[in-house]
PDB file of N, CA and C in Angstrom:
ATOM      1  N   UNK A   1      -5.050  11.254  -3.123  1.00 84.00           N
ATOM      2  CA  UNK A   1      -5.663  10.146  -2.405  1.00 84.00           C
ATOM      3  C   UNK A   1      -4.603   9.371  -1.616  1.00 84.00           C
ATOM      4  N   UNK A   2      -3.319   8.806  -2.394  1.00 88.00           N
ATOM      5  CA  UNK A   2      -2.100   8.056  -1.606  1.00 88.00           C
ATOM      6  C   UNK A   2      -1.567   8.862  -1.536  1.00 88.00           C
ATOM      7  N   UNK A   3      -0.364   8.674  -0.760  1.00 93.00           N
ATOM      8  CA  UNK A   3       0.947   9.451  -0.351  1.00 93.00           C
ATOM      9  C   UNK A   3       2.189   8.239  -0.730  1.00 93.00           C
ATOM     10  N   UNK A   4       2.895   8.611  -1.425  1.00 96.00           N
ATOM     11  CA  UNK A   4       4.075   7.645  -1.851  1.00 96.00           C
ATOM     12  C   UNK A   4       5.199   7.570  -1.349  1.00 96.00           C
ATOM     13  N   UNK A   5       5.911   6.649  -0.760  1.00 96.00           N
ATOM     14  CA  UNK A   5       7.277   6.668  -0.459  1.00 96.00           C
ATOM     15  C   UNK A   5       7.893   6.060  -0.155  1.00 96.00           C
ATOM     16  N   UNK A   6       9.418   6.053  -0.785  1.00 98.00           N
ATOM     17  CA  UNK A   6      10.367   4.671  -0.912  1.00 98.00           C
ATOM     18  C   UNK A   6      10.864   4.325   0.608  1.00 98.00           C
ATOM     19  N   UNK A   7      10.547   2.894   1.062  1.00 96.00           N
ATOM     20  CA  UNK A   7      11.045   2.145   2.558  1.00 96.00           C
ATOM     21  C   UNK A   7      11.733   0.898   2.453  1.00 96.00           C
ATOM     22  N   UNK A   8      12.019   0.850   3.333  1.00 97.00           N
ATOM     23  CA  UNK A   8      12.517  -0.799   3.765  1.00 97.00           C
ATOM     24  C   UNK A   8      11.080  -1.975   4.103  1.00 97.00           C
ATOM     25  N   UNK A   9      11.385  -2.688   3.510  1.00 95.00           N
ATOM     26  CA  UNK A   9      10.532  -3.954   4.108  1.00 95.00           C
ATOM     27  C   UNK A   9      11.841  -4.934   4.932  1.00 95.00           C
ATOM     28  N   UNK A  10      11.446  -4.636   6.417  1.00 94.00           N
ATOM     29  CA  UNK A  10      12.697  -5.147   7.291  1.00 94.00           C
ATOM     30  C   UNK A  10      12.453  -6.804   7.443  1.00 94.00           C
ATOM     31  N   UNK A  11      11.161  -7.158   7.064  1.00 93.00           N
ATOM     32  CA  UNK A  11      11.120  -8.821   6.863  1.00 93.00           C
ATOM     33  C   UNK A  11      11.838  -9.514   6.360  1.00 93.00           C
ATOM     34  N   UNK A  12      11.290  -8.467   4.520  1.00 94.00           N
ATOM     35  CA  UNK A  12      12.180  -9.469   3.194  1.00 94.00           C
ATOM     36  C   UNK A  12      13.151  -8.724   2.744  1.00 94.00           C
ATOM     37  N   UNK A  13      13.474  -7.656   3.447  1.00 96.00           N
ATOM     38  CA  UNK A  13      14.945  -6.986   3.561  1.00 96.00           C
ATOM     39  C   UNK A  13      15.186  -6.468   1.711  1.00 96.00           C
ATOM     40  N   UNK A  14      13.746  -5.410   1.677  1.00 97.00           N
ATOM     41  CA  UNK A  14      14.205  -5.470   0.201  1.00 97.00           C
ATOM     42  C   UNK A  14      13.433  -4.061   0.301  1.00 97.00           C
ATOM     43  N   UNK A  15      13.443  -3.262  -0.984  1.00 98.00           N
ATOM     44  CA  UNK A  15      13.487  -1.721  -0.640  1.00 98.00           C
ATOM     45  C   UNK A  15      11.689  -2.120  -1.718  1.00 98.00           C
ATOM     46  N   UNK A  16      10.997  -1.246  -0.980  1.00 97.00           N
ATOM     47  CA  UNK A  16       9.422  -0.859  -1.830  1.00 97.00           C
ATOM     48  C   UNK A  16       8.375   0.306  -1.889  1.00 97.00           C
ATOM     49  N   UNK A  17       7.804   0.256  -2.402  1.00 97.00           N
ATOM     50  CA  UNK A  17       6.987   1.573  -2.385  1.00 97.00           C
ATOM     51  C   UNK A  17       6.413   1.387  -1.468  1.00 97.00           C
ATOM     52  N   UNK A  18       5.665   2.185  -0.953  1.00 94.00           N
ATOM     53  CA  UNK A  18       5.148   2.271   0.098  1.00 94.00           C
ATOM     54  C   UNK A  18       4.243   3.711   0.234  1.00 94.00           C
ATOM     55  N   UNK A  19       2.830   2.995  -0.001  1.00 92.00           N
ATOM     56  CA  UNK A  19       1.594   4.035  -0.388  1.00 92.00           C
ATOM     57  C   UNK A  19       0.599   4.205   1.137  1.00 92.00           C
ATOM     58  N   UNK A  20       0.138   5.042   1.740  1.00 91.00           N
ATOM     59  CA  UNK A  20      -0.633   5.748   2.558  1.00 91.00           C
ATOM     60  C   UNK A  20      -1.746   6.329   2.541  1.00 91.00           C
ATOM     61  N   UNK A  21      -3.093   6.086   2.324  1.00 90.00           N
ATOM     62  CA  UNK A  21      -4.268   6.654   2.394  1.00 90.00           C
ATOM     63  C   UNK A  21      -4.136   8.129   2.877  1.00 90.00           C
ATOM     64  N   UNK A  22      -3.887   8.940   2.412  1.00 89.00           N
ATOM     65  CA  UNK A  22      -4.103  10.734   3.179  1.00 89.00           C
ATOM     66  C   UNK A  22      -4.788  10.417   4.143  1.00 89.00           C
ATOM     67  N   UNK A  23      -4.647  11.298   5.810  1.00 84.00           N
ATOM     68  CA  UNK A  23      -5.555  11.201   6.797  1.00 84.00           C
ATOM     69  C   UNK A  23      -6.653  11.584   6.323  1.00 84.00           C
ATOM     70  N   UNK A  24      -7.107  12.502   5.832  1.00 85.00           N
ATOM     71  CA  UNK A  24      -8.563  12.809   5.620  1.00 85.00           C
ATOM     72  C   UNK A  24      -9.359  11.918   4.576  1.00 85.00           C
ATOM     73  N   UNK A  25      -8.925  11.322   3.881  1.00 85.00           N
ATOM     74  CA  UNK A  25     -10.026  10.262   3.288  1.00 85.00           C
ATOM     75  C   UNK A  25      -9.536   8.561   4.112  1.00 85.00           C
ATOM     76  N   UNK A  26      -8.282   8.545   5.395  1.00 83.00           N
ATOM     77  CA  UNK A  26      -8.407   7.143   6.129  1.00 83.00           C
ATOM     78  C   UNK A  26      -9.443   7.205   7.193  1.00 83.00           C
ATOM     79  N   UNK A  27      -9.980   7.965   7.273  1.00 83.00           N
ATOM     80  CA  UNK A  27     -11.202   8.547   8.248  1.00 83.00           C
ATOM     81  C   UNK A  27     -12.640   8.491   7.658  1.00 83.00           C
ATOM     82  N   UNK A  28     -12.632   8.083   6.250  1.00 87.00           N
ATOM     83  CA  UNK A  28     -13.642   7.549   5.779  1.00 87.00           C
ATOM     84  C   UNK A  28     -13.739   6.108   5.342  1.00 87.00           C
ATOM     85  N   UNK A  29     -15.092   5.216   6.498  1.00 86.00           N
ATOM     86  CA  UNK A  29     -15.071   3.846   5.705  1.00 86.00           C
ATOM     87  C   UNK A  29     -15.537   3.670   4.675  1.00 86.00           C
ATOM     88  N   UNK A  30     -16.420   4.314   4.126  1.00 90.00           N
ATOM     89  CA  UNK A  30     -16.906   4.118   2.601  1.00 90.00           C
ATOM     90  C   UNK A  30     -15.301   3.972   1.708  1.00 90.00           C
ATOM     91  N   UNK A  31     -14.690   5.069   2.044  1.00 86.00           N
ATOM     92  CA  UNK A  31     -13.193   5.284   1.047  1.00 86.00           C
ATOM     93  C   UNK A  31     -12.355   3.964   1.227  1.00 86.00           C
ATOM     94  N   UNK A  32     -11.721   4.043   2.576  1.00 83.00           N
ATOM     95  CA  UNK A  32     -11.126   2.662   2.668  1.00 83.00           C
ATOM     96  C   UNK A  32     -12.043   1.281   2.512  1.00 83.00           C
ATOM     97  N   UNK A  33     -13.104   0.899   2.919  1.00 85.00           N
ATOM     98  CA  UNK A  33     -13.651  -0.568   2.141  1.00 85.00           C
ATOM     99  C   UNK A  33     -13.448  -0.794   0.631  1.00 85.00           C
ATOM    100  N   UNK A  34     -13.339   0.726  -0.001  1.00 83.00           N
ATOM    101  CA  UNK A  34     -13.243   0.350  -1.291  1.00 83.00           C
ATOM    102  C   UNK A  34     -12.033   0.054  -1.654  1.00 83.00           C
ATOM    103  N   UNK A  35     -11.180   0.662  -1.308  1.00 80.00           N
ATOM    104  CA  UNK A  35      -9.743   0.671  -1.825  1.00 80.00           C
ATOM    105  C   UNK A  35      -9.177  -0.504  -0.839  1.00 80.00           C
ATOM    106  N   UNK A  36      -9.576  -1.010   0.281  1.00 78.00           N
ATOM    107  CA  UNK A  36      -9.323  -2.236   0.438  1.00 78.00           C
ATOM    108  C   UNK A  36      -9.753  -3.849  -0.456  1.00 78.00           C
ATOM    109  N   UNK A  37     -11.120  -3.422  -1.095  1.00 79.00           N
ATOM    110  CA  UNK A  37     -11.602  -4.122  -2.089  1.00 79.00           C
ATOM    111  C   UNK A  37     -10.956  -4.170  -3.266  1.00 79.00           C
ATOM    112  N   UNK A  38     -10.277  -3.293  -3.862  1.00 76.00           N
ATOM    113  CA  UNK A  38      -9.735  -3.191  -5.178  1.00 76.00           C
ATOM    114  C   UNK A  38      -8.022  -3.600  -4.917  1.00 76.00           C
ATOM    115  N   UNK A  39      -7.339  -2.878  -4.300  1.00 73.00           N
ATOM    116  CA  UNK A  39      -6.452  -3.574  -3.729  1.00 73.00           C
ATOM    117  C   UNK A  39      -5.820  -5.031  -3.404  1.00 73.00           C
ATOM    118  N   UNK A  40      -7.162  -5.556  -2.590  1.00 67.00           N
ATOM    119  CA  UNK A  40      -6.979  -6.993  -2.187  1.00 67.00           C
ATOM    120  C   UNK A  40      -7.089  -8.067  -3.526  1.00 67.00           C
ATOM    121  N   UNK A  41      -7.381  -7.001  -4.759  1.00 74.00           N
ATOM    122  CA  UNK A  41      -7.490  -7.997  -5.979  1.00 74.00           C
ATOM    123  C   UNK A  41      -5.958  -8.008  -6.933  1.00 74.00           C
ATOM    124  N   UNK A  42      -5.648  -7.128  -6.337  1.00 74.00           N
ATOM    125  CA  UNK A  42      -3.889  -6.942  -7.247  1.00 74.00           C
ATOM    126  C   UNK A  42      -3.463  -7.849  -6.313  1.00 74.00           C
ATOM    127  N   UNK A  43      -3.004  -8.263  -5.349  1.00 73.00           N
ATOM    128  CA  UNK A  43      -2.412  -9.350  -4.768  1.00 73.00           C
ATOM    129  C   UNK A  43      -2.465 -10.491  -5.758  1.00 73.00           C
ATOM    130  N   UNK A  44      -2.857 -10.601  -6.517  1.00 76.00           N
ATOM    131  CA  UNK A  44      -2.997 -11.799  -7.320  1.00 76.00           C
ATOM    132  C   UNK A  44      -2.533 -11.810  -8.763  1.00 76.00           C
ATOM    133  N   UNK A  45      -2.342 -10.121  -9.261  1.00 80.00           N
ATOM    134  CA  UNK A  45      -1.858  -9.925 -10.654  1.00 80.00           C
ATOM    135  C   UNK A  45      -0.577 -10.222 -10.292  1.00 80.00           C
ATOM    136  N   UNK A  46      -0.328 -10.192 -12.062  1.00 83.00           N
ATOM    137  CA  UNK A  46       1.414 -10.267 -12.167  1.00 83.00           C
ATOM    138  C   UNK A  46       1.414 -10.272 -13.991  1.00 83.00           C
ATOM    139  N   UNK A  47       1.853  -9.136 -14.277  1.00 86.00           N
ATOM    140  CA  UNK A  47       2.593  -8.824 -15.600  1.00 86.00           C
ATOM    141  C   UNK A  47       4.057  -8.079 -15.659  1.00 86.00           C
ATOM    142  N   UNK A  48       4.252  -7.923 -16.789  1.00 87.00           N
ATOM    143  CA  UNK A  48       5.349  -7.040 -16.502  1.00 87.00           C
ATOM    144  C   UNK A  48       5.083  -5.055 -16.507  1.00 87.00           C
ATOM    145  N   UNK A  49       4.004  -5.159 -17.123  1.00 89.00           N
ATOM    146  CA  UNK A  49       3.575  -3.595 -16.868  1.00 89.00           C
ATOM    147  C   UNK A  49       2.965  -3.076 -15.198  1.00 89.00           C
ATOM    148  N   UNK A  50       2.806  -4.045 -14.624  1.00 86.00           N
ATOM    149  CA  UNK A  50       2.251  -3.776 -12.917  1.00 86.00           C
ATOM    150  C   UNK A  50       3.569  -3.719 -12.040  1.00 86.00           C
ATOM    151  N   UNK A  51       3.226  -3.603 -11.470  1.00 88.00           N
ATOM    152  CA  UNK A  51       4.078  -3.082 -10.045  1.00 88.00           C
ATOM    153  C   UNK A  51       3.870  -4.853  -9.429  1.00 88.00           C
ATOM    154  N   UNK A  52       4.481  -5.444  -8.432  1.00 88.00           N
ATOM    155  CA  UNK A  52       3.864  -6.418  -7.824  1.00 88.00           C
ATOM    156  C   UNK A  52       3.362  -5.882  -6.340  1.00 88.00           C
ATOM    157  N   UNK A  53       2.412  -6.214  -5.429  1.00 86.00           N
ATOM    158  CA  UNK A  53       1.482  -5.847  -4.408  1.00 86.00           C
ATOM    159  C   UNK A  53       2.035  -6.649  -3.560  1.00 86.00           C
ATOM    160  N   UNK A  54       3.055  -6.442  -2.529  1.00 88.00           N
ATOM    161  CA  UNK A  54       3.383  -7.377  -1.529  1.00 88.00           C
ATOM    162  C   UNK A  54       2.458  -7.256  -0.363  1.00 88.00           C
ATOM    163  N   UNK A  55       1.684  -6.375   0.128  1.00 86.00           N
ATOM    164  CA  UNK A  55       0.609  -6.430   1.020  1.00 86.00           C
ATOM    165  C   UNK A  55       0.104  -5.203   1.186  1.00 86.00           C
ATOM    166  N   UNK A  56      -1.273  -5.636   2.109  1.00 83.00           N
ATOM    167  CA  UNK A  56      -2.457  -4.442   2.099  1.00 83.00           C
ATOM    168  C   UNK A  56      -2.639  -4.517   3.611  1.00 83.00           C
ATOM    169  N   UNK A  57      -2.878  -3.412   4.619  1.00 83.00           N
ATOM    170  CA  UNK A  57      -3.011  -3.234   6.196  1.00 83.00           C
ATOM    171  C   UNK A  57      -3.226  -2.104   6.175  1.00 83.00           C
ATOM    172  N   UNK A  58      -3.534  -2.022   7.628  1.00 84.00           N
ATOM    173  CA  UNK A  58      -3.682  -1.042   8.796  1.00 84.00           C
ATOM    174  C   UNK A  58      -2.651  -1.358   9.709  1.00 84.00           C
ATOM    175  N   UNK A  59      -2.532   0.256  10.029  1.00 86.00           N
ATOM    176  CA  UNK A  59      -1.837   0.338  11.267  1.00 86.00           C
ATOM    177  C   UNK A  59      -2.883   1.514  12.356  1.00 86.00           C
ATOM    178  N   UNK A  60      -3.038   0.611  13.229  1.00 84.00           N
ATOM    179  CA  UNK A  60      -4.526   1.094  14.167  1.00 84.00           C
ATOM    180  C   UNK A  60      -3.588   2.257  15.118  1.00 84.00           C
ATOM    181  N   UNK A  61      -2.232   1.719  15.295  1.00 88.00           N
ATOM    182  CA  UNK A  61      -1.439   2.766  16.052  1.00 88.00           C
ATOM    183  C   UNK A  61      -1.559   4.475  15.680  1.00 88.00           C
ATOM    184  N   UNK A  62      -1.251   4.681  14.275  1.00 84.00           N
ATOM    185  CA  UNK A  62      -1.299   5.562  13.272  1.00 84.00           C
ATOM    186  C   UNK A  62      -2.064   6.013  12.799  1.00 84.00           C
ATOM    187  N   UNK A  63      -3.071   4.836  12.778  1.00 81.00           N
ATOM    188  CA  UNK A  63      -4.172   5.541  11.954  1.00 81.00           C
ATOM    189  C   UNK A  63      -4.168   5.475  10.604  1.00 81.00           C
ATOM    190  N   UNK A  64      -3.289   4.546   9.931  1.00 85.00           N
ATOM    191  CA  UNK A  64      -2.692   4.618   8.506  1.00 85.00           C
ATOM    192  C   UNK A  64      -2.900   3.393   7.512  1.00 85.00           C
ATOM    193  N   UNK A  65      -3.838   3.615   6.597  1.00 86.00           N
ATOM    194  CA  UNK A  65      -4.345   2.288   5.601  1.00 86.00           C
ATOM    195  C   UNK A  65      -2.948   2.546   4.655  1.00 86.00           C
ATOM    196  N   UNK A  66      -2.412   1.524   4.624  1.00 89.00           N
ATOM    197  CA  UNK A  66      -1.187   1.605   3.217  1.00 89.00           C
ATOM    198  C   UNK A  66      -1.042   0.062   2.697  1.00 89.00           C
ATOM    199  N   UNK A  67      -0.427   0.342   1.638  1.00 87.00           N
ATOM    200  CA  UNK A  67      -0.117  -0.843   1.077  1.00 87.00           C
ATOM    201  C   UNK A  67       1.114  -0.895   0.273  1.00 87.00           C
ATOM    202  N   UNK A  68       1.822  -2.027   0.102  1.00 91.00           N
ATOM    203  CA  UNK A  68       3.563  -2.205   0.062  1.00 91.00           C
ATOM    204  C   UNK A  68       3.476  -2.558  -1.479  1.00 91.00           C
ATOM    205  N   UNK A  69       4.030  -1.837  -2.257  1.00 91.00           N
ATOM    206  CA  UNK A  69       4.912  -2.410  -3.613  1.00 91.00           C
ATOM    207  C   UNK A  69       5.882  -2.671  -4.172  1.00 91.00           C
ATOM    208  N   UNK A  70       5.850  -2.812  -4.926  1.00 92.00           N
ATOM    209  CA  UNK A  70       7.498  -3.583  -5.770  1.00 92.00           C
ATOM    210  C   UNK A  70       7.811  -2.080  -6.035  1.00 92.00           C
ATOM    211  N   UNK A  71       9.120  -1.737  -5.617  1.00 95.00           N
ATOM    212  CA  UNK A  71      10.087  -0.199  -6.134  1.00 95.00           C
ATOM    213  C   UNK A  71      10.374  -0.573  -7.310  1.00 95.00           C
ATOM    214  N   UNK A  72       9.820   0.291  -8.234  1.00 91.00           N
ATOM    215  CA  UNK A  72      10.494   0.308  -9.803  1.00 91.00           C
ATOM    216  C   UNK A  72      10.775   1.669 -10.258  1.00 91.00           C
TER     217      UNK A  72
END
């Protein structure tokens, strides 16, 4: 379903995961509304067993639903 991989966040200049919807299910809105729905609710967790969720987008250029995490 994601595609994983370690980047730069050139904002906060700090290294994170960095997850990608596969093209063939970012081409479905049923798929992405959901996983934008579930998603947009980790923005708000915080334990020590989670990852932290620094943000959720599109890139309309690409074509690419991803969302940024804490590298652990």
């Amino acid at each position: 379903l994601l595609l994983a991989y370690r980047a730069r966040d050139r904002a906060q200049n700090r290294i994170v995961t960095l997850k990608a919807l596969r093209p063939a299910f970012a081409e479905q809105p049923r798929i992405v509304d959901a996983l934008r729905a579930g998603l947009g609710q980790t923005l708000s967790l915080t334990h020590n067993s989670i990852s932290r969720t620094y943000d959720v987008g599109t890139d309309d250029e690409l074509g690419l639903v991803y969302l940024a995490e804490e590298y652990v």
